Amino acid sequence: MAKELNIFDNVVCPFCGCLCDDIQITTEKNIVTKNQNGCAISQRKFLNHPHDRLSGPSIRKGSSMIATSLESTIKQVAQILQKSRRLLVYGLSSAENDAHREAYKIAELVGGVVDNTSSVCHGPSILGTQESGEAHGSLAEVKHRADFVLYWGANPQSAHPRHIRRYVRVPGEYIKDPKNQRVIYLIDIRKSESAQIVDQFIKIEPGSDLELLGTMRALLHGRRLDVESVAGLSLSAIDRLMTKMKNAKYGVLFYGLGLSQSKGKHRNVDAAIRLVQDLNSFTRWNMLPMRGHYNVAGANKTSTWQTGYPFAVDYCRGYPRYQPGEYTAVDLLLRKECDVFLNVAADPAAHFPRAALEHLKSIPIINLDPKQNMTSLIAAVNIPTAIAGIECDGAAVRMDGLPLYLKKVVEPPTGVFPDRVILKMIYDELRRLS
Ligand code: SF4
């Protein structure tokens, strides 16, 4: 029986890749009533946890969803998966690490493909890293040491609202006065909310990131270039920026989808990594991706632990194979290759391209999610799950690679279980059938 009033300290916010771990949550009668320290997004995530829930397991019959028991739903799901010729397991970035393990086991058992949402966000960053290595650091280092912070193609004020407040505009061990000892630059194609609060906003032409990065590297090495401007910036302005970056004691480049998903994709990230590597010949620089979903970094890590590859993994030959562009979810759907879609805590119907959705709508979708969403509307089977970090515990990985423990602060609705439990039930039933 839940106590009347509970206060939980140092709760980790399960929304974005910052995984802020200083949230204080108050619950009354098993409902979250107060979120202290969380940003506006975090407030909505915690305080709205009982809203828009999937009411119970259901299976589609024609245009209606028929309520069923969990046991019979699991049996039917296992039968659908067993008959599939090319299963695609997708999502995982808003589920905790133990749920990932069960999802990989299912994909392996039926010889399917398992992909996570990084294939449509920072997948190119991973490809760039695989090509050029990683000049990595931690958010703690940023707070304590960085005197030059450069955001590129990111809008932290909107997507990671506490990022600047917690790590950049805050005193650290060696940066006691961040306002005067640390500068914040932003390079982007538009004047976003973040542009209003940084020290220097640099607007560039859309699709010119790769050119600009190449120019920065050339100027850093003292090369003379026979052009007056690049990416809409004068050569002398780029040269001044390079001098400042070179003179920093400790610089950090945070990059978002504006770099990894714009023209050039992984080549942009590759060039940015090489720029940071070059800067390390003069001073200390590192770079970090601004990861979106709270555990997308964890999905890449667990996938690498279990399969050897971070995303886009195919088990059809009985062993894992990796081929972005081939085994990535959108590409499989565009080629109409998969015949069953097991969705774990994602909303592909809301985010995938229309052509991919055409095929998605034509195949059975097994949807595991706490809430109603666009995907639940077209799913063949819906199974509600507990919200990780609110209704069940687990582990997640912060954008800088630090694993953190998610707390359970309220009980899930009756008959609702964590993703890991549901996935294990499906796996066990599949084993029983095979
Ligand atoms: S910045 Fe992200 S992790 Fe931190 S409180 Fe806001 S939504 Fe949660």
Tab-separated table of C-alpha atoms and ligand atoms in Angstrom:
chain	number	residue	atom	x	y	z
A	1	MET	CA	0.000	0.000	0.000
A	2	ALA	CA	1.516	3.329	-1.064
A	3	LYS	CA	2.238	5.776	1.759
A	4	GLU	CA	0.372	9.082	1.725
A	5	LEU	CA	3.389	11.319	1.112
A	6	ASN	CA	6.873	10.447	-0.081
A	7	ILE	CA	9.821	12.625	-1.010
A	8	PHE	CA	12.584	11.225	-3.238
A	9	ASP	CA	15.910	13.045	-3.549
A	10	ASN	CA	18.470	12.831	-6.364
A	11	VAL	CA	16.004	11.360	-8.821
A	12	VAL	CA	17.266	11.092	-12.409
A	13	CYS	CA	15.036	12.769	-14.986
A	14	PRO	CA	14.247	10.260	-17.761
A	15	PHE	CA	13.648	12.634	-20.612
A	16	CYS	CA	16.707	13.963	-22.439
A	17	GLY	CA	20.341	12.908	-22.687
A	18	CYS	CA	21.335	15.245	-19.826
A	19	LEU	CA	19.808	12.750	-17.342
A	20	CYS	CA	19.765	15.466	-14.651
A	21	ASP	CA	20.263	13.603	-11.367
A	22	ASP	CA	19.322	16.322	-8.882
A	23	ILE	CA	15.523	16.189	-9.159
A	24	GLN	CA	13.439	16.047	-5.995
A	25	ILE	CA	10.107	14.315	-6.497
A	26	THR	CA	7.152	14.444	-4.130
A	27	THR	CA	4.439	11.821	-4.440
A	28	GLU	CA	1.063	11.689	-2.760
A	29	LYS	CA	-1.136	8.593	-2.909
A	30	ASN	CA	0.999	7.111	-5.690
A	31	ILE	CA	0.814	10.229	-7.904
A	32	VAL	CA	3.708	12.624	-8.534
A	33	THR	CA	2.621	16.002	-7.202
A	34	LYS	CA	5.828	18.032	-7.249
A	35	ASN	CA	9.035	18.132	-9.266
A	36	GLN	CA	11.718	20.353	-7.824
A	37	ASN	CA	14.719	21.374	-9.980
A	38	GLY	CA	13.385	19.839	-13.220
A	39	CYS	CA	12.983	21.998	-16.329
A	40	ALA	CA	9.590	22.607	-17.967
A	41	ILE	CA	9.869	19.369	-19.981
A	42	SER	CA	10.751	17.377	-16.877
A	43	GLN	CA	7.770	18.881	-15.037
A	44	ARG	CA	5.428	17.652	-17.761
A	45	LYS	CA	7.022	14.216	-17.898
A	46	PHE	CA	6.682	13.577	-14.155
A	47	LEU	CA	3.447	15.401	-13.367
A	48	ASN	CA	1.609	14.012	-16.409
A	49	HIS	CA	2.650	10.403	-15.836
A	50	PRO	CA	-0.948	9.187	-15.276
A	51	HIS	CA	-2.287	10.926	-18.407
A	52	ASP	CA	-2.904	9.508	-21.915
A	53	ARG	CA	-2.029	5.975	-20.832
A	54	LEU	CA	-2.713	2.878	-22.863
A	55	SER	CA	-5.490	1.337	-20.818
A	56	GLY	CA	-4.487	-2.338	-21.159
A	57	PRO	CA	-3.321	-4.976	-23.631
A	58	SER	CA	-5.379	-4.929	-26.819
A	59	ILE	CA	-5.401	-6.622	-30.202
A	60	ARG	CA	-6.765	-5.184	-33.434
A	61	LYS	CA	-9.821	-6.778	-35.025
A	62	GLY	CA	-10.671	-4.837	-38.182
A	63	SER	CA	-10.831	-1.180	-37.230
A	64	SER	CA	-11.331	-1.839	-33.479
A	65	MET	CA	-8.940	-2.667	-30.695
A	66	ILE	CA	-10.236	-5.485	-28.496
A	67	ALA	CA	-9.096	-5.626	-24.863
A	68	THR	CA	-7.383	-8.915	-23.979
A	69	SER	CA	-5.537	-10.424	-21.044
A	70	LEU	CA	-1.777	-9.999	-20.874
A	71	GLU	CA	-1.207	-13.751	-21.051
A	72	SER	CA	-3.239	-14.275	-24.234
A	73	THR	CA	-1.697	-11.138	-25.794
A	74	ILE	CA	1.801	-12.465	-25.138
A	75	LYS	CA	0.824	-15.806	-26.720
A	76	GLN	CA	-0.518	-14.083	-29.836
A	77	VAL	CA	2.529	-11.803	-30.074
A	78	ALA	CA	4.852	-14.815	-29.855
A	79	GLN	CA	2.916	-16.537	-32.656
A	80	ILE	CA	3.162	-13.444	-34.876
A	81	LEU	CA	6.893	-13.137	-34.208
A	82	GLN	CA	7.506	-16.835	-34.784
A	83	LYS	CA	5.845	-16.679	-38.197
A	84	SER	CA	7.708	-13.529	-39.238
A	85	ARG	CA	10.280	-13.876	-42.003
A	86	ARG	CA	11.976	-10.534	-41.341
A	87	LEU	CA	11.219	-9.068	-37.921
A	88	LEU	CA	12.340	-5.501	-37.179
A	89	VAL	CA	12.772	-4.620	-33.494
A	90	TYR	CA	12.996	-0.850	-33.124
A	91	GLY	CA	13.092	1.967	-30.547
A	92	LEU	CA	14.794	1.236	-27.185
A	93	SER	CA	16.140	4.752	-26.584
A	94	SER	CA	13.385	5.577	-24.087
A	95	ALA	CA	13.674	2.217	-22.323
A	96	GLU	CA	16.187	1.207	-19.676
A	97	ASN	CA	19.189	-1.016	-20.344
A	98	ASP	CA	17.748	-4.319	-19.064
A	99	ALA	CA	14.853	-4.009	-21.518
A	100	HIS	CA	17.396	-3.723	-24.337
A	101	ARG	CA	18.912	-7.082	-23.416
A	102	GLU	CA	15.566	-8.850	-23.807
A	103	ALA	CA	14.934	-7.129	-27.155
A	104	TYR	CA	18.279	-8.352	-28.557
A	105	LYS	CA	17.471	-11.881	-27.369
A	106	ILE	CA	14.163	-11.824	-29.277
A	107	ALA	CA	15.834	-10.521	-32.458
A	108	GLU	CA	18.507	-13.229	-32.198
A	109	LEU	CA	15.997	-16.014	-31.560
A	110	VAL	CA	13.859	-15.254	-34.622
A	111	GLY	CA	16.721	-14.085	-36.859
A	112	GLY	CA	15.424	-10.525	-37.082
A	113	VAL	CA	16.917	-7.058	-37.259
A	114	VAL	CA	17.326	-4.803	-34.215
A	115	ASP	CA	17.796	-1.068	-34.643
A	116	ASN	CA	17.471	1.864	-32.256
A	117	THR	CA	16.450	5.476	-32.762
A	118	SER	CA	20.043	6.623	-33.189
A	119	SER	CA	19.715	5.513	-36.819
A	120	VAL	CA	17.569	8.635	-37.348
A	121	CYS	CA	19.528	10.974	-35.048
A	122	HIS	CA	23.179	10.541	-34.091
A	123	GLY	CA	23.835	7.427	-36.218
A	124	PRO	CA	26.064	9.524	-38.521
A	125	SER	CA	27.983	10.684	-35.431
A	126	ILE	CA	28.744	7.058	-34.614
A	127	LEU	CA	29.885	6.415	-38.193
A	128	GLY	CA	32.120	9.495	-37.993
A	129	THR	CA	33.541	8.236	-34.705
A	130	GLN	CA	34.170	4.773	-36.148
A	131	GLU	CA	36.110	6.422	-38.950
A	132	SER	CA	38.144	8.949	-37.002
A	133	GLY	CA	38.169	8.001	-33.323
A	134	GLU	CA	36.733	10.022	-30.496
A	135	ALA	CA	38.129	12.975	-28.600
A	136	HIS	CA	35.783	12.386	-25.700
A	137	GLY	CA	35.263	14.040	-22.327
A	138	SER	CA	32.725	14.195	-19.530
A	139	LEU	CA	30.170	16.819	-18.578
A	140	ALA	CA	31.983	17.169	-15.245
A	141	GLU	CA	35.151	18.180	-17.108
A	142	VAL	CA	33.156	20.786	-19.006
A	143	LYS	CA	31.849	22.258	-15.769
A	144	HIS	CA	35.202	22.280	-13.992
A	145	ARG	CA	37.678	23.057	-16.760
A	146	ALA	CA	36.224	24.373	-20.016
A	147	ASP	CA	36.884	28.037	-20.798
A	148	PHE	CA	35.569	27.775	-24.394
A	149	VAL	CA	32.286	26.043	-25.198
A	150	LEU	CA	31.155	25.805	-28.796
A	151	TYR	CA	27.699	24.472	-29.712
A	152	TRP	CA	27.340	23.477	-33.360
A	153	GLY	CA	23.958	22.739	-34.950
A	154	ALA	CA	22.348	22.368	-31.529
A	155	ASN	CA	19.635	24.237	-29.659
A	156	PRO	CA	20.168	23.271	-26.003
A	157	GLN	CA	17.737	25.856	-24.642
A	158	SER	CA	14.918	24.047	-26.379
A	159	ALA	CA	16.023	20.387	-26.474
A	160	HIS	CA	18.163	20.150	-23.303
A	161	PRO	CA	16.918	23.078	-21.217
A	162	ARG	CA	19.274	22.564	-18.242
A	163	HIS	CA	22.410	21.814	-20.221
A	164	ILE	CA	23.790	25.348	-20.146
A	165	ARG	CA	22.542	26.003	-16.610
A	166	ARG	CA	24.044	22.810	-15.136
A	167	TYR	CA	27.318	22.508	-16.968
A	168	VAL	CA	28.245	25.741	-18.682
A	169	ARG	CA	26.950	28.781	-16.789
A	170	VAL	CA	27.946	27.271	-13.479
A	171	PRO	CA	31.151	27.642	-11.422
A	172	GLY	CA	33.527	24.670	-11.425
A	173	GLU	CA	36.781	23.704	-9.717
A	174	TYR	CA	39.000	25.709	-12.071
A	175	ILE	CA	36.392	28.037	-13.570
A	176	LYS	CA	35.179	29.937	-10.540
A	177	ASP	CA	33.529	32.774	-12.460
A	178	PRO	CA	31.892	31.243	-15.564
A	179	LYS	CA	30.484	34.554	-16.790
A	180	ASN	CA	33.943	36.048	-17.199
A	181	GLN	CA	36.187	32.991	-17.477
A	182	ARG	CA	34.185	30.966	-19.998
A	183	VAL	CA	32.862	31.953	-23.429
A	184	ILE	CA	29.972	30.264	-25.214
A	185	TYR	CA	29.762	30.247	-29.011
A	186	LEU	CA	27.002	28.853	-31.178
A	187	ILE	CA	27.295	28.004	-34.874
A	188	ASP	CA	23.948	27.384	-36.541
A	189	ILE	CA	21.924	28.188	-39.626
A	190	ARG	CA	19.235	30.100	-37.727
A	191	LYS	CA	18.922	32.342	-34.729
A	192	SER	CA	17.402	29.886	-32.240
A	193	GLU	CA	16.492	30.454	-28.565
A	194	SER	CA	20.020	29.389	-27.659
A	195	ALA	CA	21.457	32.086	-29.934
A	196	GLN	CA	19.859	34.692	-27.650
A	197	ILE	CA	21.834	33.620	-24.597
A	198	VAL	CA	25.284	32.639	-25.894
A	199	ASP	CA	28.168	35.108	-25.964
A	200	GLN	CA	28.658	34.841	-29.719
A	201	PHE	CA	26.261	33.522	-32.343
A	202	ILE	CA	27.706	32.700	-35.766
A	203	LYS	CA	25.148	32.206	-38.508
A	204	ILE	CA	26.232	30.031	-41.433
A	205	GLU	CA	24.633	29.075	-44.724
A	206	PRO	CA	22.559	25.840	-44.682
A	207	GLY	CA	24.494	22.771	-45.838
A	208	SER	CA	27.908	24.475	-45.521
A	209	ASP	CA	29.164	22.751	-42.346
A	210	LEU	CA	31.641	20.473	-44.113
A	211	GLU	CA	33.134	23.344	-46.110
A	212	LEU	CA	33.467	25.451	-43.002
A	213	LEU	CA	35.101	22.661	-41.012
A	214	GLY	CA	37.592	22.065	-43.813
A	215	THR	CA	38.387	25.778	-43.948
A	216	MET	CA	38.855	25.943	-40.177
A	217	ARG	CA	41.316	23.055	-40.325
A	218	ALA	CA	43.216	24.643	-43.204
A	219	LEU	CA	43.503	27.976	-41.379
A	220	LEU	CA	44.527	26.200	-38.186
A	221	HIS	CA	47.442	24.700	-40.089
A	222	GLY	CA	48.387	28.113	-41.492
A	223	ARG	CA	47.332	27.388	-45.088
A	224	ARG	CA	46.518	30.285	-47.423
A	225	LEU	CA	43.158	30.019	-49.168
A	226	ASP	CA	42.217	31.653	-52.410
A	227	VAL	CA	38.633	32.613	-51.397
A	228	GLU	CA	37.149	35.553	-49.552
A	229	SER	CA	34.311	33.824	-47.766
A	230	VAL	CA	33.097	30.350	-46.829
A	231	ALA	CA	29.681	29.343	-45.469
A	232	GLY	CA	28.647	33.008	-45.547
A	233	LEU	CA	31.533	34.038	-43.254
A	234	SER	CA	34.527	36.101	-44.273
A	235	LEU	CA	37.858	34.301	-44.180
A	236	SER	CA	39.167	36.823	-41.658
A	237	ALA	CA	36.188	36.107	-39.325
A	238	ILE	CA	36.912	32.355	-39.525
A	239	ASP	CA	40.573	33.036	-38.878
A	240	ARG	CA	39.711	35.093	-35.769
A	241	LEU	CA	37.521	32.253	-34.505
A	242	MET	CA	40.346	29.756	-35.028
A	243	THR	CA	42.780	31.958	-33.110
A	244	LYS	CA	40.355	32.050	-30.177
A	245	MET	CA	39.780	28.290	-30.294
A	246	LYS	CA	43.525	27.690	-30.423
A	247	ASN	CA	44.116	29.990	-27.489
A	248	ALA	CA	41.530	28.322	-25.257
A	249	LYS	CA	42.929	26.400	-22.294
A	250	TYR	CA	40.202	23.761	-22.509
A	251	GLY	CA	37.622	23.764	-25.286
A	252	VAL	CA	34.523	21.636	-25.819
A	253	LEU	CA	32.512	21.176	-28.988
A	254	PHE	CA	28.912	20.090	-28.397
A	255	TYR	CA	27.230	19.089	-31.643
A	256	GLY	CA	23.620	18.376	-32.466
A	257	LEU	CA	21.545	17.052	-35.329
A	258	GLY	CA	22.199	20.298	-37.214
A	259	LEU	CA	25.655	18.840	-37.842
A	260	SER	CA	25.000	15.095	-37.923
A	261	GLN	CA	21.829	15.154	-40.050
A	262	SER	CA	22.536	18.060	-42.410
A	263	LYS	CA	24.173	17.736	-45.839
A	264	GLY	CA	27.374	15.740	-45.379
A	265	LYS	CA	26.046	13.789	-42.353
A	266	HIS	CA	28.796	11.516	-40.999
A	267	ARG	CA	31.360	13.370	-43.109
A	268	ASN	CA	30.512	16.508	-41.096
A	269	VAL	CA	31.099	14.659	-37.840
A	270	ASP	CA	34.250	13.069	-39.212
A	271	ALA	CA	35.564	16.559	-40.156
A	272	ALA	CA	34.595	17.957	-36.733
A	273	ILE	CA	36.458	15.121	-35.001
A	274	ARG	CA	39.532	15.822	-37.110
A	275	LEU	CA	39.293	19.524	-36.283
A	276	VAL	CA	39.210	18.676	-32.576
A	277	GLN	CA	42.118	16.270	-33.034
A	278	ASP	CA	44.065	19.040	-34.804
A	279	LEU	CA	43.263	21.505	-32.016
A	280	ASN	CA	44.763	19.041	-29.552
A	281	SER	CA	48.150	19.743	-31.153
A	282	PHE	CA	47.885	23.215	-29.622
A	283	THR	CA	45.682	22.900	-26.552
A	284	ARG	CA	43.064	20.610	-24.958
A	285	TRP	CA	39.742	20.127	-26.806
A	286	ASN	CA	37.084	17.427	-26.738
A	287	MET	CA	33.658	16.955	-28.265
A	288	LEU	CA	30.337	15.512	-27.182
A	289	PRO	CA	27.119	14.784	-29.078
A	290	MET	CA	23.935	16.342	-27.691
A	291	ARG	CA	22.004	13.074	-27.359
A	292	GLY	CA	18.227	13.496	-27.444
A	293	HIS	CA	16.316	10.565	-25.892
A	294	TYR	CA	17.395	9.935	-22.328
A	295	ASN	CA	18.863	6.496	-23.070
A	296	VAL	CA	19.812	6.640	-26.732
A	297	ALA	CA	23.462	6.549	-25.639
A	298	GLY	CA	22.564	3.465	-23.562
A	299	ALA	CA	20.920	1.802	-26.580
A	300	ASN	CA	24.185	2.202	-28.513
A	301	LYS	CA	26.200	0.867	-25.582
A	302	THR	CA	24.025	-2.173	-24.847
A	303	SER	CA	23.801	-2.993	-28.549
A	304	THR	CA	27.598	-2.861	-28.774
A	305	TRP	CA	27.989	-4.970	-25.613
A	306	GLN	CA	25.642	-7.676	-26.859
A	307	THR	CA	26.046	-7.674	-30.635
A	308	GLY	CA	29.344	-5.906	-31.243
A	309	TYR	CA	27.610	-3.073	-33.124
A	310	PRO	CA	25.847	0.108	-31.967
A	311	PHE	CA	22.701	-0.029	-34.172
A	312	ALA	CA	21.407	-1.561	-37.434
A	313	VAL	CA	22.130	-5.188	-36.482
A	314	ASP	CA	20.823	-8.140	-38.505
A	315	TYR	CA	20.631	-11.680	-37.062
A	316	CYS	CA	19.174	-13.431	-40.121
A	317	ARG	CA	22.300	-15.573	-40.573
A	318	GLY	CA	22.329	-16.534	-36.904
A	319	TYR	CA	25.123	-14.103	-36.004
A	320	PRO	CA	25.082	-10.300	-35.834
A	321	ARG	CA	25.932	-8.290	-38.951
A	322	TYR	CA	26.104	-4.490	-39.112
A	323	GLN	CA	25.196	-2.366	-42.100
A	324	PRO	CA	23.793	1.162	-41.646
A	325	GLY	CA	21.725	2.045	-44.704
A	326	GLU	CA	20.879	-1.627	-45.132
A	327	TYR	CA	19.601	-2.759	-41.712
A	328	THR	CA	18.478	0.660	-40.463
A	329	ALA	CA	14.746	0.871	-39.750
A	330	VAL	CA	13.750	3.499	-42.317
A	331	ASP	CA	15.725	1.799	-45.089
A	332	LEU	CA	14.186	-1.615	-44.327
A	333	LEU	CA	10.715	-0.071	-44.432
A	334	LEU	CA	11.414	1.845	-47.643
A	335	ARG	CA	12.473	-1.420	-49.301
A	336	LYS	CA	9.342	-3.099	-47.835
A	337	GLU	CA	11.612	-5.806	-46.392
A	338	CYS	CA	10.341	-6.299	-42.848
A	339	ASP	CA	7.052	-8.099	-42.274
A	340	VAL	CA	6.589	-7.515	-38.509
A	341	PHE	CA	7.577	-4.452	-36.473
A	342	LEU	CA	8.204	-4.771	-32.721
A	343	ASN	CA	8.246	-1.241	-31.361
A	344	VAL	CA	9.724	-0.571	-27.915
A	345	ALA	CA	9.127	2.897	-26.443
A	346	ALA	CA	9.319	4.885	-29.680
A	347	ASP	CA	6.799	6.588	-31.942
A	348	PRO	CA	7.879	5.833	-35.514
A	349	ALA	CA	4.443	6.688	-36.940
A	350	ALA	CA	4.994	10.270	-35.784
A	351	HIS	CA	8.574	10.604	-36.979
A	352	PHE	CA	9.365	8.379	-39.952
A	353	PRO	CA	9.163	9.614	-43.557
A	354	ARG	CA	5.819	9.154	-45.272
A	355	ALA	CA	7.138	6.530	-47.725
A	356	ALA	CA	8.421	4.400	-44.811
A	357	LEU	CA	5.070	4.774	-43.048
A	358	GLU	CA	3.251	3.389	-46.075
A	359	HIS	CA	4.900	0.014	-45.490
A	360	LEU	CA	4.740	0.297	-41.696
A	361	LYS	CA	0.955	0.670	-41.896
A	362	SER	CA	0.691	-2.494	-43.979
A	363	ILE	CA	2.443	-4.861	-41.526
A	364	PRO	CA	1.610	-5.943	-37.955
A	365	ILE	CA	3.046	-3.542	-35.378
A	366	ILE	CA	3.526	-4.894	-31.853
A	367	ASN	CA	3.666	-1.724	-29.788
A	368	LEU	CA	5.093	-1.556	-26.244
A	369	ASP	CA	4.662	1.902	-24.743
A	370	PRO	CA	3.231	3.502	-21.600
A	371	LYS	CA	1.216	6.094	-23.534
A	372	GLN	CA	-1.145	6.451	-26.445
A	373	ASN	CA	0.633	7.895	-29.460
A	374	MET	CA	0.516	7.893	-33.260
A	375	THR	CA	1.992	4.381	-33.407
A	376	SER	CA	-0.540	2.954	-30.946
A	377	LEU	CA	-3.295	4.178	-33.280
A	378	ILE	CA	-2.106	1.947	-36.131
A	379	ALA	CA	-0.680	-0.942	-34.086
A	380	ALA	CA	-1.968	-4.498	-34.395
A	381	VAL	CA	-1.161	-5.106	-30.722
A	382	ASN	CA	-0.717	-2.595	-27.905
A	383	ILE	CA	0.839	-3.585	-24.591
A	384	PRO	CA	1.115	-0.828	-21.971
A	385	THR	CA	4.383	-0.663	-20.026
A	386	ALA	CA	5.639	1.083	-16.900
A	387	ILE	CA	7.439	4.416	-17.359
A	388	ALA	CA	11.126	3.790	-16.630
A	389	GLY	CA	12.505	6.279	-14.120
A	390	ILE	CA	9.044	6.960	-12.663
A	391	GLU	CA	7.234	3.628	-12.314
A	392	CYS	CA	10.188	1.257	-12.505
A	393	ASP	CA	13.920	1.435	-11.906
A	394	GLY	CA	16.735	0.635	-14.295
A	395	ALA	CA	19.976	1.942	-15.744
A	396	ALA	CA	20.479	4.582	-18.418
A	397	VAL	CA	23.507	6.230	-20.001
A	398	ARG	CA	24.039	10.009	-20.059
A	399	MET	CA	25.147	11.812	-23.234
A	400	ASP	CA	28.784	11.683	-22.078
A	401	GLY	CA	28.655	7.910	-21.476
A	402	LEU	CA	28.108	7.954	-17.694
A	403	PRO	CA	25.676	5.221	-16.530
A	404	LEU	CA	23.090	6.413	-13.997
A	405	TYR	CA	20.465	4.609	-11.946
A	406	LEU	CA	16.822	5.502	-12.600
A	407	LYS	CA	14.591	5.409	-9.525
A	408	LYS	CA	11.071	4.155	-9.142
A	409	VAL	CA	8.966	6.794	-7.375
A	410	VAL	CA	5.415	5.452	-7.853
A	411	GLU	CA	3.848	2.070	-8.556
A	412	PRO	CA	2.768	1.429	-12.166
A	413	PRO	CA	-0.970	0.983	-12.849
A	414	THR	CA	-2.314	-2.444	-11.907
A	415	GLY	CA	-1.332	-5.126	-14.422
A	416	VAL	CA	1.306	-2.894	-16.064
A	417	PHE	CA	4.910	-4.116	-16.041
A	418	PRO	CA	8.302	-2.755	-17.122
A	419	ASP	CA	9.398	-3.259	-20.756
A	420	ARG	CA	11.991	-5.802	-19.613
A	421	VAL	CA	9.302	-7.985	-18.018
A	422	ILE	CA	7.016	-7.884	-21.076
A	423	LEU	CA	9.899	-8.571	-23.454
A	424	LYS	CA	11.078	-11.472	-21.313
A	425	MET	CA	7.545	-12.929	-21.309
A	426	ILE	CA	7.522	-12.721	-25.128
A	427	TYR	CA	10.983	-14.301	-25.313
A	428	ASP	CA	10.009	-17.139	-22.950
A	429	GLU	CA	6.848	-17.846	-24.953
A	430	LEU	CA	8.874	-17.853	-28.184
A	431	ARG	CA	11.278	-20.363	-26.639
A	432	ARG	CA	8.338	-22.508	-25.625
A	433	LEU	CA	6.986	-22.457	-29.204
A	434	SER	CA	10.303	-23.242	-30.858
B	1	SF4	S1	17.390	19.062	-19.124
B	1	SF4	FE1	16.619	17.077	-19.801
B	1	SF4	S2	17.188	15.595	-18.208
B	1	SF4	FE2	17.426	17.696	-17.334
B	1	SF4	S3	15.493	18.075	-16.301
B	1	SF4	FE3	15.276	18.904	-18.398
B	1	SF4	S4	14.406	17.227	-19.632
B	1	SF4	FE4	15.141	16.347	-17.715
